[in-house]
N, CA, C and O atoms as a MOPAC input file, in Angstrom:
PM7 MOZYME 1SCF
protein

 N     87.54100 1   206.07900 1   220.43400 1
 C     86.16200 1   205.98900 1   219.97600 1
 C     85.59500 1   207.40900 1   219.91500 1
 O     85.66900 1   208.15300 1   220.89300 1
 N     85.03600 1   207.77600 1   218.78100 1
 C     84.51000 1   209.12800 1   218.63600 1
 C     83.14600 1   209.24200 1   219.30700 1
 O     82.50600 1   208.24000 1   219.62500 1
 N     82.71900 1   210.47800 1   219.51500 1
 C     81.45100 1   210.73200 1   220.19600 1
 C     80.25000 1   210.19300 1   219.43900 1
 O     79.30600 1   209.69400 1   220.05100 1
 N     80.27400 1   210.28600 1   218.10900 1
 C     79.14000 1   209.81700 1   217.30300 1
 C     79.00400 1   208.30000 1   217.36700 1
 O     77.89500 1   207.76900 1   217.41800 1
 N     80.14500 1   207.60600 1   217.36500 1
 C     80.10200 1   206.13900 1   217.44700 1
 C     79.60400 1   205.71200 1   218.81600 1
 O     78.80000 1   204.78700 1   218.93100 1
 N     80.08600 1   206.39200 1   219.86000 1
 C     79.64300 1   206.07500 1   221.21500 1
 C     78.14500 1   206.30700 1   221.36200 1
 O     77.44700 1   205.48400 1   221.95500 1
 N     77.63800 1   207.43000 1   220.82400 1
 C     76.20800 1   207.72500 1   220.88400 1
 C     75.40600 1   206.67000 1   220.13500 1
 O     74.33300 1   206.26700 1   220.58300 1
 N     75.91800 1   206.23100 1   219.01300 1
 C     75.24400 1   205.19500 1   218.23100 1
 C     75.11700 1   203.89700 1   219.03400 1
 O     74.05300 1   203.27800 1   219.05900 1
 N     76.20900 1   203.49100 1   219.69000 1
 C     76.15900 1   202.28000 1   220.52000 1
 C     75.23100 1   202.45900 1   221.71300 1
 O     74.48200 1   201.54800 1   222.06400 1
 N     75.27900 1   203.62100 1   222.32900 1
 C     74.42700 1   203.88000 1   223.49800 1
 C     72.95000 1   203.83600 1   223.12600 1
 O     72.13300 1   203.31100 1   223.88300 1
 N     72.61000 1   204.37900 1   221.98000 1
 C     71.21700 1   204.36100 1   221.53400 1
 C     70.77100 1   202.93800 1   221.23800 1
 O     69.66600 1   202.54500 1   221.61300 1
 N     71.61300 1   202.16400 1   220.57200 1
 C     71.24800 1   200.78300 1   220.26100 1
 C     71.07400 1   199.95400 1   221.53200 1
 O     70.12200 1   199.18200 1   221.64300 1
 N     71.97600 1   200.10800 1   222.47700 1
 C     71.85300 1   199.38400 1   223.74500 1
 C     70.59600 1   199.83100 1   224.49100 1
 O     69.91000 1   199.01300 1   225.10400 1
 N     70.29900 1   201.11600 1   224.43900 1
 C     69.10100 1   201.63500 1   225.09600 1
 C     67.83700 1   201.03300 1   224.50000 1
 O     66.92000 1   200.66600 1   225.23400 1
 N     67.77800 1   200.92800 1   223.17000 1
 C     66.61700 1   200.30300 1   222.53200 1
 C     66.42100 1   198.87500 1   223.03900 1
 O     65.31000 1   198.48400 1   223.39600 1
 N     67.50100 1   198.10100 1   223.06800 1
 C     67.39600 1   196.70500 1   223.50200 1
 C     66.98100 1   196.59900 1   224.96800 1
 O     66.16100 1   195.75100 1   225.31700 1
 N     67.53400 1   197.44200 1   225.81900 1
 C     67.18900 1   197.38100 1   227.24000 1
 C     65.74500 1   197.80900 1   227.49700 1
 O     65.06000 1   197.23100 1   228.34000 1
 N     65.29100 1   198.82000 1   226.76600 1
 C     63.89200 1   199.25100 1   226.93000 1
 C     62.94800 1   198.14500 1   226.45600 1
 O     61.94200 1   197.87100 1   227.11000 1
 N     63.26100 1   197.51300 1   225.33500 1
 C     62.40700 1   196.42900 1   224.84400 1
 C     62.41700 1   195.22900 1   225.79900 1
 O     61.38400 1   194.58900 1   225.99500 1
 N     63.55800 1   194.92700 1   226.38300 1
 C     63.62600 1   193.85800 1   227.38200 1
 C     62.77000 1   194.20400 1   228.59200 1
 O     62.07100 1   193.34300 1   229.12600 1
 N     62.82100 1   195.45300 1   229.02300 1
 C     61.99200 1   195.89300 1   230.14200 1
 C     60.51100 1   195.78900 1   229.83700 1
 O     59.72900 1   195.37600 1   230.69300 1
 N     60.11400 1   196.16200 1   228.62100 1
 C     58.70600 1   196.05800 1   228.23200 1
 C     58.26800 1   194.59200 1   228.22600 1
 O     57.17000 1   194.26600 1   228.67700 1
 N     59.12100 1   193.72300 1   227.71900 1
 C     58.80000 1   192.29700 1   227.69600 1
 C     58.62500 1   191.74700 1   229.11200 1
 O     57.65900 1   191.03400 1   229.38400 1
 N     59.54600 1   192.07000 1   230.00500 1
 C     59.44900 1   191.58700 1   231.37700 1
 C     58.23100 1   192.17100 1   232.10500 1
 O     57.58000 1   191.48100 1   232.88900 1
 N     57.93300 1   193.43800 1   231.84200 1
 C     56.75100 1   194.04500 1   232.44800 1
 C     55.47300 1   193.38900 1   231.91200 1
 O     54.50400 1   193.21100 1   232.64900 1
 N     55.48100 1   193.03300 1   230.63100 1
 C     54.30900 1   192.35600 1   230.07100 1
 C     54.10400 1   190.98300 1   230.71100 1
 O     52.97100 1   190.56600 1   230.95000 1
 N     55.19600 1   190.29200 1   230.98300 1
 C     55.08800 1   189.00000 1   231.66700 1
 C     54.46200 1   189.19300 1   233.04600 1
 O     53.58400 1   188.42800 1   233.44500 1
 N     54.91700 1   190.22100 1   233.77700 1
 C     54.34800 1   190.48900 1   235.09900 1
 C     52.88000 1   190.89500 1   234.97100 1
 O     52.06200 1   190.52600 1   235.81500 1
 N     52.54100 1   191.64200 1   233.93600 1
 C     51.14900 1   192.04000 1   233.71900 1
 C     50.28000 1   190.81900 1   233.46800 1
 O     49.15900 1   190.74400 1   233.97100 1
 N     50.77800 1   189.86600 1   232.70100 1
 C     50.00000 1   188.67700 1   232.36900 1
 C     49.89600 1   187.71600 1   233.55300 1
 O     48.83600 1   187.13600 1   233.78400 1
 N     50.98600 1   187.54300 1   234.30600 1
 C     51.00500 1   186.58200 1   235.40500 1
 C     50.33400 1   187.09300 1   236.67700 1
 O     49.71300 1   186.32200 1   237.40900 1
 N     50.45800 1   188.36700 1   236.93400 1
 C     49.86400 1   188.91200 1   238.15000 1
 C     50.74600 1   188.71700 1   239.35200 1
 O     51.88300 1   189.18500 1   239.29800 1
 N     50.36900 1   188.10900 1   240.37900 1
 C     49.12600 1   187.39900 1   240.65700 1
 C     48.00400 1   188.29900 1   241.17000 1
 O     46.84400 1   187.88400 1   241.17800 1
 N     48.32300 1   189.51900 1   241.59700 1
 C     47.27200 1   190.35800 1   242.16900 1
 C     47.08400 1   191.61800 1   241.32600 1
 O     47.89200 1   191.93400 1   240.45300 1
 N     46.00100 1   192.32000 1   241.61300 1
 C     45.70500 1   193.54500 1   240.87800 1
 C     46.78300 1   194.61400 1   241.07600 1
 O     47.16700 1   195.25700 1   240.09900 1
 N     47.29000 1   194.83400 1   242.29900 1
 C     48.36800 1   195.82700 1   242.43000 1
 C     49.61900 1   195.48300 1   241.61400 1
 O     50.28700 1   196.38000 1   241.10100 1
 N     49.94100 1   194.18200 1   241.49100 1
 C     51.07000 1   193.78700 1   240.64900 1
 C     50.82500 1   194.18100 1   239.19900 1
 O     51.73200 1   194.65600 1   238.51500 1
 N     49.62700 1   193.98900 1   238.74500 1
 C     49.29200 1   194.32700 1   237.35700 1
 C     49.30200 1   195.83100 1   237.13200 1
 O     49.73000 1   196.29500 1   236.07600 1
 N     48.83200 1   196.60300 1   238.11900 1
 C     48.83700 1   198.06200 1   237.99400 1
 C     50.27200 1   198.58300 1   237.91200 1
 O     50.57300 1   199.45200 1   237.09400 1
 N     51.14700 1   198.05600 1   238.75000 1
 C     52.55000 1   198.47700 1   238.72400 1
 C     53.20700 1   198.07700 1   237.40100 1
 O     53.99200 1   198.84600 1   236.84800 1
 N     52.89800 1   196.89400 1   236.89400 1
 C     53.46000 1   196.45100 1   235.61800 1
 C     52.98200 1   197.34800 1   234.47400 1
 O     53.76000 1   197.69300 1   233.58500 1
 N     51.71200 1   197.72000 1   234.50000 1
 C     51.18700 1   198.60900 1   233.46400 1
 C     51.83600 1   199.98300 1   233.54300 1
 O     52.14500 1   200.58500 1   232.51400 1
 N     52.04300 1   200.48000 1   234.74800 1
 C     52.71400 1   201.76100 1   234.91800 1
 C     54.16100 1   201.67800 1   234.43700 1
 O     54.67300 1   202.61100 1   233.81900 1
 N     54.80700 1   200.56500 1   234.72500 1
 C     56.18500 1   200.37200 1   234.27000 1
 C     56.25400 1   200.33100 1   232.74400 1
 O     57.17300 1   200.89300 1   232.14800 1
 N     55.29600 1   199.67600 1   232.11900 1
 C     55.27300 1   199.63100 1   230.65500 1
 C     55.08000 1   201.03300 1   230.07800 1
 O     55.69800 1   201.37900 1   229.07200 1
 N     54.23400 1   201.83400 1   230.70500 1
 C     54.02100 1   203.19900 1   230.23900 1
 C     55.30900 1   204.00900 1   230.33000 1
 O     55.66000 1   204.73600 1   229.40000 1
 N     56.01000 1   203.88000 1   231.45000 1
 C     57.26400 1   204.60300 1   231.62100 1
 C     58.29900 1   204.14900 1   230.59300 1
 O     59.04200 1   204.96800 1   230.05300 1
 N     58.34600 1   202.85800 1   230.32700 1
 C     59.30200 1   202.35300 1   229.34000 1
 C     58.96100 1   202.82100 1   227.93300 1
 O     59.86400 1   203.07900 1   227.13700 1
 N     57.69700 1   202.93300 1   227.61600 1
 C     57.30000 1   203.43700 1   226.29700 1
 C     57.65900 1   204.91600 1   226.16900 1
 O     58.06500 1   205.36600 1   225.09700 1
 N     57.51200 1   205.67300 1   227.25800 1
 C     57.94300 1   207.07300 1   227.26400 1
 C     59.45300 1   207.14200 1   227.04300 1
 O     59.93600 1   207.99000 1   226.29200 1
 N     60.19800 1   206.24600 1   227.69900 1
 C     61.65500 1   206.20000 1   227.50300 1
 C     61.99300 1   205.84700 1   226.05800 1
 O     62.92700 1   206.40700 1   225.48400 1
 N     61.24200 1   204.92500 1   225.47100 1
 C     61.46300 1   204.56700 1   224.07400 1
 C     61.26200 1   205.78000 1   223.17000 1
 O     62.04400 1   206.00900 1   222.24700 1
 N     60.21800 1   206.55200 1   223.43700 1
 C     59.98300 1   207.76100 1   222.63700 1
 C     61.13900 1   208.73900 1   222.77000 1
 O     61.52900 1   209.37400 1   221.79000 1
 N     61.69200 1   208.86800 1   223.97100 1
 C     62.84400 1   209.75200 1   224.16600 1
 C     64.06800 1   209.26800 1   223.42800 1
 O     64.76200 1   210.05700 1   222.78500 1
 N     64.34100 1   207.97700 1   223.51200 1
 C     65.50500 1   207.42300 1   222.81200 1
 C     65.31700 1   207.53700 1   221.30100 1
 O     66.25800 1   207.85700 1   220.57400 1
 N     64.10800 1   207.27700 1   220.83700 1
 C     63.85700 1   207.38000 1   219.39700 1
 C     63.96700 1   208.82600 1   218.92700 1
 O     64.38800 1   209.08600 1   217.79900 1
 N     63.59000 1   209.76500 1   219.79100 1
 C     63.72800 1   211.17600 1   219.44700 1
 C     65.19800 1   211.54500 1   219.26300 1
 O     65.53700 1   212.30200 1   218.35300 1
 N     66.06700 1   211.02000 1   220.11500 1
 C     67.50400 1   211.26900 1   219.96200 1
 C     68.02400 1   210.58000 1   218.70400 1
 O     68.83000 1   211.14700 1   217.96700 1
 N     67.55400 1   209.34400 1   218.45900 1
 C     68.00200 1   208.57700 1   217.30100 1
 C     67.63300 1   209.27200 1   215.98600 1
 O     68.44700 1   209.35600 1   215.06600 1
 N     66.40200 1   209.76200 1   215.91300 1
 C     65.92300 1   210.35300 1   214.66500 1
 C     66.13800 1   211.86100 1   214.58000 1
 O     65.88500 1   212.46200 1   213.53600 1
 N     66.60000 1   212.47300 1   215.65900 1
 C     66.79600 1   213.93600 1   215.72300 1
 C     65.50400 1   214.67800 1   215.42200 1
 O     65.51500 1   215.72900 1   214.78100 1
 N     64.39200 1   214.12600 1   215.89000 1
 C     63.08100 1   214.72700 1   215.68400 1
 C     62.44000 1   214.98200 1   217.04400 1
 O     62.15300 1   214.04200 1   217.78600 1
 N     62.22000 1   216.23900 1   217.36400 1
 C     61.69000 1   216.61200 1   218.67100 1
 C     60.19400 1   216.30200 1   218.81700 1
 O     59.65500 1   216.39700 1   219.92000 1
 N     59.52800 1   215.94100 1   217.74200 1
 C     58.09000 1   215.65100 1   217.81800 1
 C     57.82000 1   214.45500 1   218.72600 1
 O     56.76100 1   214.37900 1   219.34900 1
 N     58.75700 1   213.53100 1   218.80400 1
 C     58.55400 1   212.35700 1   219.65300 1
 C     58.60700 1   212.72100 1   221.13100 1
 O     58.08300 1   211.98400 1   221.96600 1
 N     59.22700 1   213.83600 1   221.46500 1
 C     59.21100 1   214.29000 1   222.85500 1
 C     57.81600 1   214.74600 1   223.26000 1
 O     57.40000 1   214.54800 1   224.40200 1
 N     57.08800 1   215.36000 1   222.31600 1
 C     55.69800 1   215.72700 1   222.58700 1
 C     54.84800 1   214.48400 1   222.82100 1
 O     53.99500 1   214.46400 1   223.70800 1
 N     55.08300 1   213.46000 1   222.02800 1
 C     54.37400 1   212.18800 1   222.20800 1
 C     54.69600 1   211.59900 1   223.57500 1
 O     53.81300 1   211.07900 1   224.25700 1
 N     55.95800 1   211.68100 1   223.97100 1
 C     56.37300 1   211.14900 1   225.27300 1
 C     55.68200 1   211.89700 1   226.40800 1
 O     55.26200 1   211.27400 1   227.38300 1
 N     55.55800 1   213.20400 1   226.30400 1
 C     54.89400 1   213.98800 1   227.35300 1
 C     53.42400 1   213.60700 1   227.45500 1
 O     52.90500 1   213.43400 1   228.55800 1
 N     52.75300 1   213.47800 1   226.32700 1
 C     51.33900 1   213.09900 1   226.34200 1
 C     51.16000 1   211.69800 1   226.92200 1
 O     50.25200 1   211.47300 1   227.72200 1
 N     52.01200 1   210.76000 1   226.52900 1
 C     51.93500 1   209.40300 1   227.07700 1
 C     52.18700 1   209.38700 1   228.58000 1
 O     51.54200 1   208.63100 1   229.30700 1
 N     53.10700 1   210.20400 1   229.04800 1
 C     53.38400 1   210.27200 1   230.48000 1
 C     52.17400 1   210.80000 1   231.24200 1
 O     51.85000 1   210.29300 1   232.31600 1
 N     51.51300 1   211.79800 1   230.70500 1
 C     50.31200 1   212.33000 1   231.36000 1
 C     49.18500 1   211.30400 1   231.37800 1
 O     48.51800 1   211.12300 1   232.39700 1
 N     48.97800 1   210.64200 1   230.26200 1
 C     47.93200 1   209.61600 1   230.20000 1
 C     48.26400 1   208.45800 1   231.14000 1
 O     47.38100 1   207.92800 1   231.81400 1
 N     49.52400 1   208.07400 1   231.18100 1
 C     49.94200 1   206.99800 1   232.08000 1
 C     49.72800 1   207.35400 1   233.53500 1
 O     49.30000 1   206.50800 1   234.32100 1
 N     50.01600 1   208.59100 1   233.90700 1
 C     49.79600 1   209.02900 1   235.27700 1
 C     48.31600 1   208.96800 1   235.62900 1
 O     47.94500 1   208.46400 1   236.68900 1
 N     47.47700 1   209.47700 1   234.74600 1
 C     46.03100 1   209.45500 1   235.01100 1
 C     45.49100 1   208.02800 1   235.08400 1
 O     44.63700 1   207.72600 1   235.91800 1
 N     45.98400 1   207.16200 1   234.21800 1
 C     45.53000 1   205.76900 1   234.23400 1
 C     45.96500 1   205.07700 1   235.52500 1
 O     45.19200 1   204.31500 1   236.10600 1
 N     47.17100 1   205.32900 1   235.97200 1
 C     47.64800 1   204.71800 1   237.21400 1
 C     46.85000 1   205.22100 1   238.40300 1
 O     46.49300 1   204.44200 1   239.28700 1
 N     46.56800 1   206.50700 1   238.43200 1
 C     45.77200 1   207.06200 1   239.53200 1
 C     44.36300 1   206.46900 1   239.52700 1
 O     43.81800 1   206.15400 1   240.58500 1
 N     43.77700 1   206.31800 1   238.34900 1
 C     42.43100 1   205.74300 1   238.25700 1
 C     42.42200 1   204.27200 1   238.68300 1
 O     41.51800 1   203.83700 1   239.39500 1
 N     43.42000 1   203.51400 1   238.25000 1
 C     43.47800 1   202.10100 1   238.63400 1
 C     43.74100 1   201.94300 1   240.13300 1
 O     43.20800 1   201.02400 1   240.75500 1
 N     44.54300 1   202.81500 1   240.71300 1
 C     44.79100 1   202.76100 1   242.15300 1
 C     43.50500 1   203.07000 1   242.92100 1
 O     43.21800 1   202.43800 1   243.93700 1
 N     42.75100 1   204.02300 1   242.44200 1
 C     41.45400 1   204.35500 1   243.08300 1
 C     40.49300 1   203.17700 1   242.96300 1
 O     39.78500 1   202.85000 1   243.91500 1
 N     40.46800 1   202.54200 1   241.79800 1
 C     39.61200 1   201.37100 1   241.60400 1
 C     40.00000 1   200.25000 1   242.56400 1
 O     39.13100 1   199.62000 1   243.16600 1
 N     41.29800 1   199.99900 1   242.70800 1
 C     41.76600 1   198.94900 1   243.60400 1
 C     41.41500 1   199.27500 1   245.05700 1
 O     41.05100 1   198.38700 1   245.82800 1
 N     41.52700 1   200.54900 1   245.42100 1
 C     41.19400 1   200.96200 1   246.78400 1
 C     39.70600 1   200.74900 1   247.07300 1
 O     39.34200 1   200.24300 1   248.13500 1
 N     38.86600 1   201.13100 1   246.14400 1
 C     37.41600 1   200.93200 1   246.33700 1
 C     37.06000 1   199.45200 1   246.37300 1
 O     36.20100 1   199.02800 1   247.14700 1
 N     37.72500 1   198.67400 1   245.53300 1
 C     37.46200 1   197.23100 1   245.50900 1
 C     37.81400 1   196.59700 1   246.84800 1
 O     37.07600 1   195.75300 1   247.35600 1
 N     38.93100 1   197.00200 1   247.41200 1
 C     39.34900 1   196.47300 1   248.71200 1
 C     38.38900 1   196.91900 1   249.81400 1
 O     38.08100 1   196.14000 1   250.71500 1
 N     37.91600 1   198.15800 1   249.75100 1
 C     36.96600 1   198.65200 1   250.75700 1
 C     35.65000 1   197.88900 1   250.67300 1
 O     35.04500 1   197.59500 1   251.70400 1
 N     35.19800 1   197.56700 1   249.47300 1
 C     33.95400 1   196.79500 1   249.32500 1
 C     34.11400 1   195.38500 1   249.86700 1
 O     33.20000 1   194.85600 1   250.49800 1
 N     35.27300 1   194.76900 1   249.62600 1
 C     35.51700 1   193.43700 1   250.17300 1
 C     35.49200 1   193.44900 1   251.68700 1
 O     34.88800 1   192.57900 1   252.31400 1
 N     36.14400 1   194.43100 1   252.26800 1
 C     36.18200 1   194.52300 1   253.72300 1
 C     34.79300 1   194.75600 1   254.28200 1
 O     34.42600 1   194.18800 1   255.31000 1
 N     34.01600 1   195.59700 1   253.60100 1
 C     32.66800 1   195.88100 1   254.05200 1
 C     31.78900 1   194.65200 1   253.96200 1
 O     30.96800 1   194.42000 1   254.85000 1
 N     31.93600 1   193.86300 1   252.92100 1
 C     31.12900 1   192.64500 1   252.79000 1
 C     31.55800 1   191.58600 1   253.80000 1
 O     30.73000 1   190.80700 1   254.27100 1
 N     32.87200 1   191.55200 1   254.14300 1
 C     33.32400 1   190.60900 1   255.16000 1
 C     32.82000 1   191.02200 1   256.53800 1
 O     32.47900 1   190.16100 1   257.34900 1
 N     32.76800 1   192.31700 1   256.81600 1
 C     32.25900 1   192.79400 1   258.10300 1
 C     30.77700 1   192.53300 1   258.24400 1
 O     30.28900 1   192.30000 1   259.35100 1
 N     30.04600 1   192.56800 1   257.12700 1
 C     28.60600 1   192.33400 1   257.16500 1
 C     28.29100 1   190.85500 1   257.36800 1
 O     27.21200 1   190.51800 1   257.85500 1
 N     29.20500 1   189.98000 1   257.00600 1
 C     28.95500 1   188.54100 1   257.11000 1
 C     29.05800 1   188.02100 1   258.50900 1
 O     28.87200 1   186.82600 1   258.74000 1

């Protein structure tokens, strides 16, 4: 098996596995059951989309998709940090309201 054929198969398998991961993460995002589960699922989807951009960059031999992947990774990190802060504040408010009761 030549290197080009092997790379072609590896890229195709990578596309399918990344799409399967996005689908499973979306199911976890929809089902929950809790906010931290949804935050982790959203972060996982972001990472998988970044991986898709990397695989597509190799497939198309276009480095512009790597720039897109870097920007998506930065936005995903900021979104995860913001959602984690929101969840932390929400939990602190619940505890405070339970202590007041």
